Amino acid sequence: MATVGITKELINRVETKINGMRKAERTNDLPDIDKSYSIDASKIYNIGCWGADHVHLIESIPKDWLTKSSDASITIHGWTDEAVQLKTSVRFTGMMFAYQRPRDNYYNRADSELTLDQVRAFPEETPGRAELLQRWDDAVIEKAIDARWNKVKTDITEFLNKCKTLNEAVKLFPGVRMYIHYEDIQRLERKLERPTQRAKIVADMDTEGLTAAAIAAKLAAAA
């Protein structure tokens, strides 16, 4: 039986397929993970950009001195229930009163960043709060999905690298087929089904007829 070797290219195709499976689960379970929102989250943006102790300065600075941010991201950072550090962000468009904080140089500070506790502390009706907290929950799920699929990829690639051939891998663990690129499966099945060169010698012979003839002759002689 011909063999299919475990090559670097085959492993790369396995990793690509696993990444595709991860992406499919992420898309299915988290349809809004990359969604932006047309919500005036100016209040949250300004506090994240200026800081709670300085956001009041916006009211005393002439607005033509400030750079407006009608379209910007707000970032949340914190810790998950499993004590894993996490950071995620949401992009808001159509903000009416969001202003970048001036810096002591040519550039303004456009980043708006808050802790998870700060976002949770806003009143429930604050525009943008619900979307930020939903994105946090989605990011926690996304991190779990990534961790699980990273382990799958590590386990499968390590297993394949320990096998001499794909044939051996499929024999030891038939389920590995689910992670093998279809072209490699086709190669494997084609090789498994292809007759050997020696077998081709009798491929065009009526072996069943010849066998039957021999049996018939023996029966006739015995009679």
GROMACS .gro file of C-alpha atoms in nm, residues 26-134:
model
  109
   26ARG     CA    1  -1.661   3.243   1.621
   27THR     CA    2  -1.883   3.375   1.341
   28ASN     CA    3  -2.174   3.153   1.439
   29ASP     CA    4  -2.160   3.217   1.815
   30LEU     CA    5  -2.050   3.583   1.808
   31PRO     CA    6  -2.217   3.753   1.510
   32ASP     CA    7  -2.171   4.103   1.659
   33ILE     CA    8  -1.811   4.070   1.779
   34ASP     CA    9  -1.682   4.322   1.520
   35LYS     CA   10  -1.994   4.534   1.493
   36SER     CA   11  -1.977   4.913   1.524
   37TYR     CA   12  -2.267   5.117   1.662
   38SER     CA   13  -2.423   5.445   1.556
   39ILE     CA   14  -2.477   5.566   1.912
   40ASP     CA   15  -2.377   5.893   2.075
   41ALA     CA   16  -2.149   5.749   2.343
   42SER     CA   17  -1.986   6.091   2.398
   43LYS     CA   18  -2.016   6.079   2.777
   44ILE     CA   19  -1.832   5.749   2.811
   45TYR     CA   20  -1.579   5.844   2.544
   46ASN     CA   21  -1.489   6.173   2.712
   47ILE     CA   22  -1.440   6.014   3.053
   48GLY     CA   23  -1.222   5.742   2.900
   49CYS     CA   24  -1.018   5.996   2.705
   50TRP     CA   25  -0.984   6.277   2.960
   51GLY     CA   26  -1.018   6.084   3.284
   52ALA     CA   27  -1.290   6.129   3.544
   53ASP     CA   28  -1.089   6.398   3.723
   54HIS     CA   29  -1.037   6.614   3.415
   55VAL     CA   30  -1.342   6.559   3.196
   56HIS     CA   31  -1.506   6.873   3.341
   57LEU     CA   32  -1.241   7.084   3.161
   58ILE     CA   33  -1.423   7.026   2.832
   59GLU     CA   34  -1.688   7.275   2.940
   60SER     CA   35  -1.434   7.553   3.004
   61ILE     CA   36  -1.221   7.512   2.690
   62PRO     CA   37  -1.336   7.685   2.370
   63LYS     CA   38  -1.462   7.414   2.136
   64ASP     CA   39  -1.262   7.549   1.840
   65TRP     CA   40  -0.950   7.461   2.040
   66LEU     CA   41  -1.054   7.098   2.062
   67THR     CA   42  -1.065   6.816   1.808
   68LYS     CA   43  -1.401   6.649   1.780
   69SER     CA   44  -1.428   6.269   1.756
   70SER     CA   45  -1.754   6.173   1.589
   71ASP     CA   46  -1.617   5.830   1.502
   72ALA     CA   47  -1.392   5.657   1.755
   73SER     CA   48  -1.333   5.344   1.959
   74ILE     CA   49  -1.375   5.296   2.333
   75THR     CA   50  -1.158   5.029   2.494
   76ILE     CA   51  -1.239   4.828   2.807
   77HIS     CA   52  -0.977   4.635   3.001
   78GLY     CA   53  -1.007   4.417   3.307
   79TRP     CA   54  -0.997   4.062   3.436
   80THR     CA   55  -1.223   3.768   3.359
   81ASP     CA   56  -1.375   3.544   3.627
   82GLU     CA   57  -1.085   3.305   3.558
   83ALA     CA   58  -0.834   3.581   3.647
   84VAL     CA   59  -0.727   3.628   3.285
   85GLN     CA   60  -0.642   3.980   3.173
   86LEU     CA   61  -0.850   4.096   2.877
   87LYS     CA   62  -0.891   4.403   2.659
   88THR     CA   63  -1.151   4.472   2.392
   89SER     CA   64  -1.305   4.772   2.218
   90VAL     CA   65  -1.618   4.900   2.045
   91ARG     CA   66  -1.632   5.154   1.765
   92PHE     CA   67  -1.903   5.420   1.788
   93THR     CA   68  -2.008   5.649   1.506
   94GLY     CA   69  -2.221   5.960   1.508
   95MET     CA   70  -2.098   6.095   1.844
   96MET     CA   71  -2.199   6.459   1.884
   97PHE     CA   72  -2.001   6.583   2.184
   98ALA     CA   73  -1.688   6.365   2.199
   99TYR     CA   74  -1.362   6.561   2.216
  100GLN     CA   75  -1.001   6.448   2.211
  101ARG     CA   76  -0.790   6.555   2.506
  102PRO     CA   77  -0.508   6.799   2.414
  103ARG     CA   78  -0.152   6.685   2.478
  104ASP     CA   79   0.162   6.881   2.547
  105ASN     CA   80   0.280   6.825   2.191
  106TYR     CA   81   0.148   6.840   1.836
  107TYR     CA   82  -0.076   6.539   1.872
  108ASN     CA   83  -0.401   6.507   2.064
  109ARG     CA   84  -0.493   6.205   2.277
  110ALA     CA   85  -0.764   6.022   2.084
  111ASP     CA   86  -0.763   5.700   2.288
  112SER     CA   87  -1.057   5.637   2.520
  113GLU     CA   88  -0.993   5.361   2.770
  114LEU     CA   89  -1.180   5.252   3.082
  115THR     CA   90  -1.177   4.961   3.321
  116LEU     CA   91  -1.460   4.711   3.326
  117ASP     CA   92  -1.562   4.836   3.670
  118GLN     CA   93  -1.584   5.193   3.541
  119VAL     CA   94  -1.817   5.090   3.258
  120ARG     CA   95  -2.034   4.887   3.494
  121ALA     CA   96  -2.061   5.188   3.726
  122PHE     CA   97  -2.236   5.402   3.463
  123PRO     CA   98  -2.616   5.422   3.495
  124GLU     CA   99  -2.787   5.157   3.283
  125GLU     CA  100  -2.940   5.417   3.054
  126THR     CA  101  -2.601   5.569   2.959
  127PRO     CA  102  -2.565   5.547   2.577
  128GLY     CA  103  -2.298   5.294   2.485
  129ARG     CA  104  -2.285   5.117   2.823
  130ALA     CA  105  -2.490   4.814   2.715
  131GLU     CA  106  -2.291   4.774   2.393
  132LEU     CA  107  -1.958   4.789   2.577
  133LEU     CA  108  -2.066   4.530   2.833
  134GLN     CA  109  -2.202   4.302   2.561
   0.00000   0.00000   0.00000
